[in-house]
Short mmCIF file of C-alpha atoms in Angstrom, two decimals:
data_model
loop_
_atom_site.label_atom_id
_atom_site.label_comp_id
_atom_site.label_asym_id
_atom_site.label_seq_id
_atom_site.Cartn_x
_atom_site.Cartn_y
_atom_site.Cartn_z
CA MET A 1 -89.54 11.47 76.67
CA ALA A 2 -87.17 14.21 77.09
CA ALA A 3 -84.14 12.68 78.85
CA PRO A 4 -82.23 15.07 80.99
CA LYS A 5 -78.87 16.13 79.65
CA VAL A 6 -76.33 13.38 80.62
CA LYS A 7 -72.64 14.01 80.48
CA GLN A 8 -71.36 11.63 77.77
CA ASP A 9 -67.94 11.17 76.41
CA MET A 10 -68.16 12.98 73.11
CA ALA A 11 -65.67 14.03 70.49
CA PRO A 12 -64.20 17.44 70.85
CA PRO A 13 -66.21 20.13 69.12
CA GLY A 14 -65.41 20.17 65.44
CA GLY A 15 -64.63 16.47 65.31
CA TYR A 16 -61.26 14.80 65.17
CA GLY A 17 -58.59 15.69 62.73
CA PRO A 18 -57.85 13.68 59.57
CA ILE A 19 -56.53 10.06 60.19
CA ASP A 20 -53.70 8.67 58.10
CA TYR A 21 -55.01 5.31 56.78
CA LYS A 22 -53.75 5.16 53.20
CA ARG A 23 -50.53 3.13 52.54
CA HIS A 24 -47.35 4.96 51.66
CA LEU A 25 -45.23 2.82 49.40
CA PRO A 26 -41.96 4.56 48.55
CA ARG A 27 -41.47 5.31 44.88
CA ARG A 28 -37.94 4.24 44.51
CA GLY A 29 -35.79 1.73 42.65
CA LEU A 30 -35.67 0.78 39.01
CA SER A 31 -38.68 -0.13 37.04
CA GLY A 32 -39.67 -3.71 36.30
CA TYR A 33 -38.41 -3.71 32.74
CA SER A 34 -35.06 -2.41 33.72
CA LEU A 35 -34.75 -5.06 36.44
CA PHE A 36 -35.45 -7.75 33.85
CA ALA A 37 -32.91 -6.17 31.58
CA LEU A 38 -30.34 -6.16 34.39
CA GLY A 39 -30.94 -9.83 35.24
CA ILE A 40 -30.89 -11.08 31.70
CA GLY A 41 -27.92 -8.92 30.92
CA SER A 42 -25.93 -10.38 33.79
CA LEU A 43 -26.92 -13.88 32.66
CA LEU A 44 -25.70 -13.24 29.16
CA LEU A 45 -22.50 -11.73 30.46
CA GLY A 46 -21.98 -14.82 32.60
CA TYR A 47 -22.57 -17.17 29.69
CA TYR A 48 -20.20 -15.28 27.49
CA SER A 49 -17.39 -15.30 30.03
CA LEU A 50 -17.97 -19.00 30.76
CA VAL A 51 -17.75 -19.89 27.11
CA LYS A 52 -14.54 -17.91 26.72
CA TRP A 53 -12.96 -19.52 29.80
CA ASN A 54 -14.01 -23.04 28.78
CA ARG A 55 -12.40 -22.58 25.41
CA GLU A 56 -9.25 -21.39 27.14
CA ARG A 57 -9.36 -24.42 29.43
CA ARG A 58 -9.71 -26.72 26.47
CA ARG A 59 -6.64 -25.14 24.90
CA LEU A 60 -4.70 -25.68 28.11
CA LEU A 61 -5.91 -29.26 28.32
CA ILE A 62 -4.76 -29.94 24.78
CA GLU A 63 -1.38 -28.50 25.67
CA GLU A 64 -1.11 -30.80 28.68
CA LEU A 65 -2.11 -33.81 26.62
CA GLU A 66 0.49 -32.98 24.01
CA ALA A 67 3.12 -32.70 26.74
CA ARG A 68 2.10 -36.13 27.97
CA ILE A 69 2.38 -37.55 24.46
CA ALA A 70 5.80 -36.00 24.06
CA LEU A 71 7.03 -37.50 27.33
CA MET A 72 5.48 -40.90 26.80
CA PRO A 73 8.57 -42.71 25.44
CA LEU A 74 10.64 -41.60 28.39
CA LEU A 75 8.08 -42.64 30.97
CA GLN A 76 7.39 -45.90 29.22
CA ALA A 77 11.08 -46.71 29.05
CA GLU A 78 11.50 -45.96 32.75
CA SER A 79 8.53 -48.11 33.60
CA ASP A 80 9.82 -50.97 31.49
CA ARG A 81 13.24 -50.80 33.09
CA ARG A 82 11.64 -50.86 36.49
CA THR A 83 9.51 -53.86 35.60
CA LEU A 84 12.52 -55.76 34.37
CA ARG A 85 14.50 -54.89 37.49
CA LEU A 86 11.72 -56.12 39.75
CA LEU A 87 11.37 -59.33 37.77
CA ARG A 88 15.11 -59.95 38.00
CA GLU A 89 15.14 -59.40 41.75
CA ASN A 90 12.16 -61.69 42.18
CA LEU A 91 13.84 -64.36 40.12
CA GLU A 92 16.97 -64.28 42.26
CA GLU A 93 14.99 -64.37 45.49
CA GLU A 94 12.93 -67.24 44.19
CA ALA A 95 16.09 -69.14 43.38
CA LYS A 96 17.31 -68.60 46.93
CA ILE A 97 14.02 -69.52 48.56
CA MET A 98 13.19 -72.60 46.56
CA ARG A 99 16.64 -74.16 46.43
CA ASP A 100 15.66 -76.97 48.82
CA VAL A 101 12.34 -77.78 47.23
CA PRO A 102 12.65 -80.81 44.96
CA GLY A 103 11.37 -80.56 41.43
CA TRP A 104 10.99 -76.80 41.27
CA LYS A 105 12.05 -75.03 38.14
CA VAL A 106 13.03 -71.49 38.97
CA GLY A 107 11.39 -68.87 36.82
CA GLU A 108 9.34 -71.28 34.78
CA SER A 109 6.69 -69.62 32.70
CA ARG A 110 3.07 -70.55 33.28
CA PHE A 111 2.26 -70.30 29.62
CA HIS A 112 2.99 -72.66 26.78
CA THR A 113 3.84 -69.78 24.49
CA ASP A 114 7.14 -67.98 24.02
CA ARG A 115 5.60 -64.55 23.79
CA TRP A 116 6.38 -61.86 26.33
CA VAL A 117 3.42 -61.72 28.71
CA PRO A 118 3.32 -58.45 30.65
CA PRO A 119 3.61 -59.28 34.34
CA THR A 120 0.79 -58.47 36.72
CA VAL A 121 1.25 -56.18 39.70
CA GLU A 122 0.99 -59.15 42.06
CA GLU A 123 3.84 -60.88 40.30
CA LEU A 124 6.09 -57.88 40.69
CA TYR A 125 5.37 -57.07 44.31
CA TYR A 126 4.56 -60.38 45.96
CA LEU A 127 7.71 -60.55 48.01
CA ARG A 128 7.48 -57.00 49.28
CA PRO A 129 5.38 -55.63 52.14
CA PRO A 130 1.68 -55.41 51.21
CA ALA A 131 1.73 -51.63 51.67
CA GLU A 132 3.83 -51.34 48.52
CA LEU A 133 1.42 -53.43 46.50
CA GLU A 134 -1.49 -51.36 47.75
CA ARG A 135 0.30 -48.17 46.89
CA GLU A 136 1.00 -49.44 43.42
CA LYS A 137 -2.60 -50.40 42.88
CA PHE A 138 -4.49 -47.58 44.53
CA GLY A 139 -1.98 -44.80 45.11
CA LEU A 140 -3.29 -42.61 42.32
CA GLN A 141 -6.72 -42.47 43.89
CA ASN A 142 -5.35 -40.48 46.81
CA TYR A 143 -3.01 -38.43 44.71
CA VAL A 144 -3.44 -34.73 45.17
CA MET B 1 -32.82 -61.37 16.33
CA PRO B 2 -30.62 -64.13 15.06
CA PHE B 3 -31.40 -64.30 11.34
CA TRP B 4 -31.91 -60.67 10.45
CA GLY B 5 -28.35 -59.49 10.84
CA LEU B 6 -29.70 -56.06 11.66
CA GLN B 7 -26.40 -54.42 12.41
CA LYS B 8 -24.82 -55.71 9.24
CA GLN B 9 -27.83 -54.59 7.19
CA LEU B 10 -27.72 -51.13 8.66
CA GLY B 11 -23.96 -50.98 8.41
CA ILE B 12 -23.47 -50.07 12.05
CA ASP B 13 -21.37 -51.68 14.72
CA LEU B 14 -22.89 -51.09 18.11
CA ASP B 15 -22.16 -54.03 20.33
CA THR B 16 -19.79 -56.41 18.60
CA PHE B 17 -17.27 -55.42 21.24
CA LEU B 18 -19.26 -57.53 23.68
CA LEU B 19 -18.92 -60.73 21.69
CA ARG B 20 -15.23 -61.38 22.16
CA GLN B 21 -12.33 -59.58 23.71
CA SER B 22 -10.60 -59.60 20.34
CA MET B 23 -13.27 -57.51 18.61
CA PRO B 24 -12.57 -53.78 18.30
CA GLN B 25 -13.23 -52.33 21.73
CA PRO B 26 -14.57 -48.86 22.51
CA HIS B 27 -11.88 -46.17 22.88
CA GLY B 28 -9.49 -48.56 21.17
CA GLN B 29 -8.48 -50.10 24.50
CA ALA B 30 -7.17 -53.60 23.94
CA ALA B 31 -8.02 -56.30 26.42
CA VAL B 32 -5.30 -57.82 28.55
CA CYS B 33 -5.83 -61.32 27.18
CA HIS B 34 -6.39 -60.18 23.61
CA ALA B 35 -3.50 -62.14 22.16
CA PHE B 36 -4.38 -65.36 23.94
CA GLU B 37 -7.96 -65.19 22.88
CA ARG B 38 -7.03 -64.45 19.29
CA GLU B 39 -4.65 -67.40 19.20
CA TRP B 40 -7.30 -69.74 20.55
CA VAL B 41 -9.93 -68.49 18.13
CA GLU B 42 -7.58 -68.76 15.18
CA CYS B 43 -6.60 -72.25 16.23
CA GLY B 44 -10.16 -73.37 16.77
CA HIS B 45 -11.67 -71.59 13.80
CA GLY B 46 -14.58 -73.50 12.37
CA LEU B 47 -14.32 -76.31 14.93
CA GLY B 48 -17.02 -75.31 17.36
CA GLN B 49 -16.51 -74.64 21.03
CA THR B 50 -16.37 -78.19 22.36
CA ARG B 51 -13.83 -79.40 19.83
CA ALA B 52 -11.85 -76.18 20.14
CA ARG B 53 -11.56 -76.68 23.87
CA ARG B 54 -10.41 -80.22 23.39
CA GLU B 55 -8.12 -79.93 20.44
CA CYS B 56 -6.58 -76.52 21.04
CA GLN B 57 -5.86 -77.41 24.64
CA LEU B 58 -2.61 -75.45 24.90
CA GLU B 59 -4.00 -72.18 23.63
CA TYR B 60 -7.12 -72.64 25.70
CA GLU B 61 -5.12 -73.26 28.84
CA ASP B 62 -3.01 -70.18 28.21
CA PHE B 63 -6.12 -68.11 27.66
CA MET B 64 -7.76 -69.34 30.84
CA GLU B 65 -4.54 -68.78 32.75
CA CYS B 66 -4.41 -65.22 31.50
CA MET B 67 -8.00 -64.59 32.51
CA LYS B 68 -8.08 -66.33 35.90
CA ARG B 69 -4.40 -66.47 36.85
CA THR B 70 -4.93 -69.61 38.90
CA LYS B 71 -1.48 -71.00 38.21
CA LEU B 72 0.08 -67.70 39.13
CA THR B 73 -1.65 -67.46 42.49
CA GLN B 74 -0.80 -71.07 43.25
CA ARG B 75 2.82 -70.52 42.42
CA LEU B 76 3.10 -67.31 44.42
CA ARG B 77 1.40 -68.92 47.37
CA THR B 78 3.83 -71.83 47.29
CA ILE B 79 6.79 -69.50 47.18
CA LEU B 80 5.48 -67.34 50.01
CA GLU B 81 4.73 -70.33 52.21
CA GLN B 82 8.18 -71.70 51.61
CA ARG B 83 9.65 -68.31 52.41
CA ASP B 84 7.77 -68.05 55.69
CA ARG B 85 8.81 -71.55 56.61
CA MET B 86 12.42 -70.77 55.94
CA ILE B 87 12.25 -67.53 57.88
CA LYS B 88 10.84 -69.41 60.85
CA GLN B 89 13.62 -71.94 60.58
CA GLY B 90 16.04 -69.07 60.37
CA LYS B 91 17.54 -70.13 57.04
CA TYR B 92 16.52 -67.09 55.06
CA THR B 93 16.27 -63.37 55.71
CA PRO B 94 14.63 -61.21 53.09
CA PRO B 95 16.93 -58.59 51.64
CA GLU B 96 16.41 -54.96 52.45
CA HIS B 97 14.52 -54.02 49.36
CA HIS B 98 11.90 -56.60 50.24
CA MET B 99 11.43 -55.22 53.72
CA GLY B 100 10.41 -51.78 52.61
CA LYS B 101 13.71 -50.08 53.36
CA GLU B 102 14.81 -49.50 49.82
CA GLU B 103 16.23 -46.15 48.88
CA PRO B 104 13.91 -44.49 46.37
CA ARG B 105 14.80 -44.90 42.75
CA PRO B 106 12.71 -44.75 39.57
#
């Protein structure tokens, strides 16, 4: 049936203009291959510099070890003198402390042998405050 | 495996350092009681453990003393107790270098 002309909401005459629906990715930056090349190149450069520096560190370490070897007699002699001094002081104190105790032989060795037995840390520091013994035992762990 | 002697057959020496303290240790680090153990083993060579403990009593006692230090701790404890007793009785004052006020020297 012939409907009468109704006013409808129509597009403007000639239709709408073109609509922008395609994506616009910018064409910029390096290509994929060159990015790979850059990454791998920086890796190789890093490896190379690491290897060079580690070899240099090893040379420095060897130098420090040689210095330690060269100084070892001096340090050992100092340490030995110190040990002997501490043992002597302990012996004298022991003589003073145990003078009233019957049947006590001052400075008697616990061993049946005549050999020099290196003294333990406890033996050297037992009369001193415990902080000194602790420092002797564990001081190097906190050394900066 | 006790009768194969695998390490001797192969000519390698992997774990003999575990057998005794006197065997060659890794990094060449000698044990503390190396000498005592060696003396005891040399004294008791070929005797077997029971006889070696009985007949090499002196070396064995020295070795055990080196390992456990029982006599040392007993002795130090006696001395320290006596020292505390004497301090309480007022007969003894520890010298300065035993009170932590020593001037620093090597």
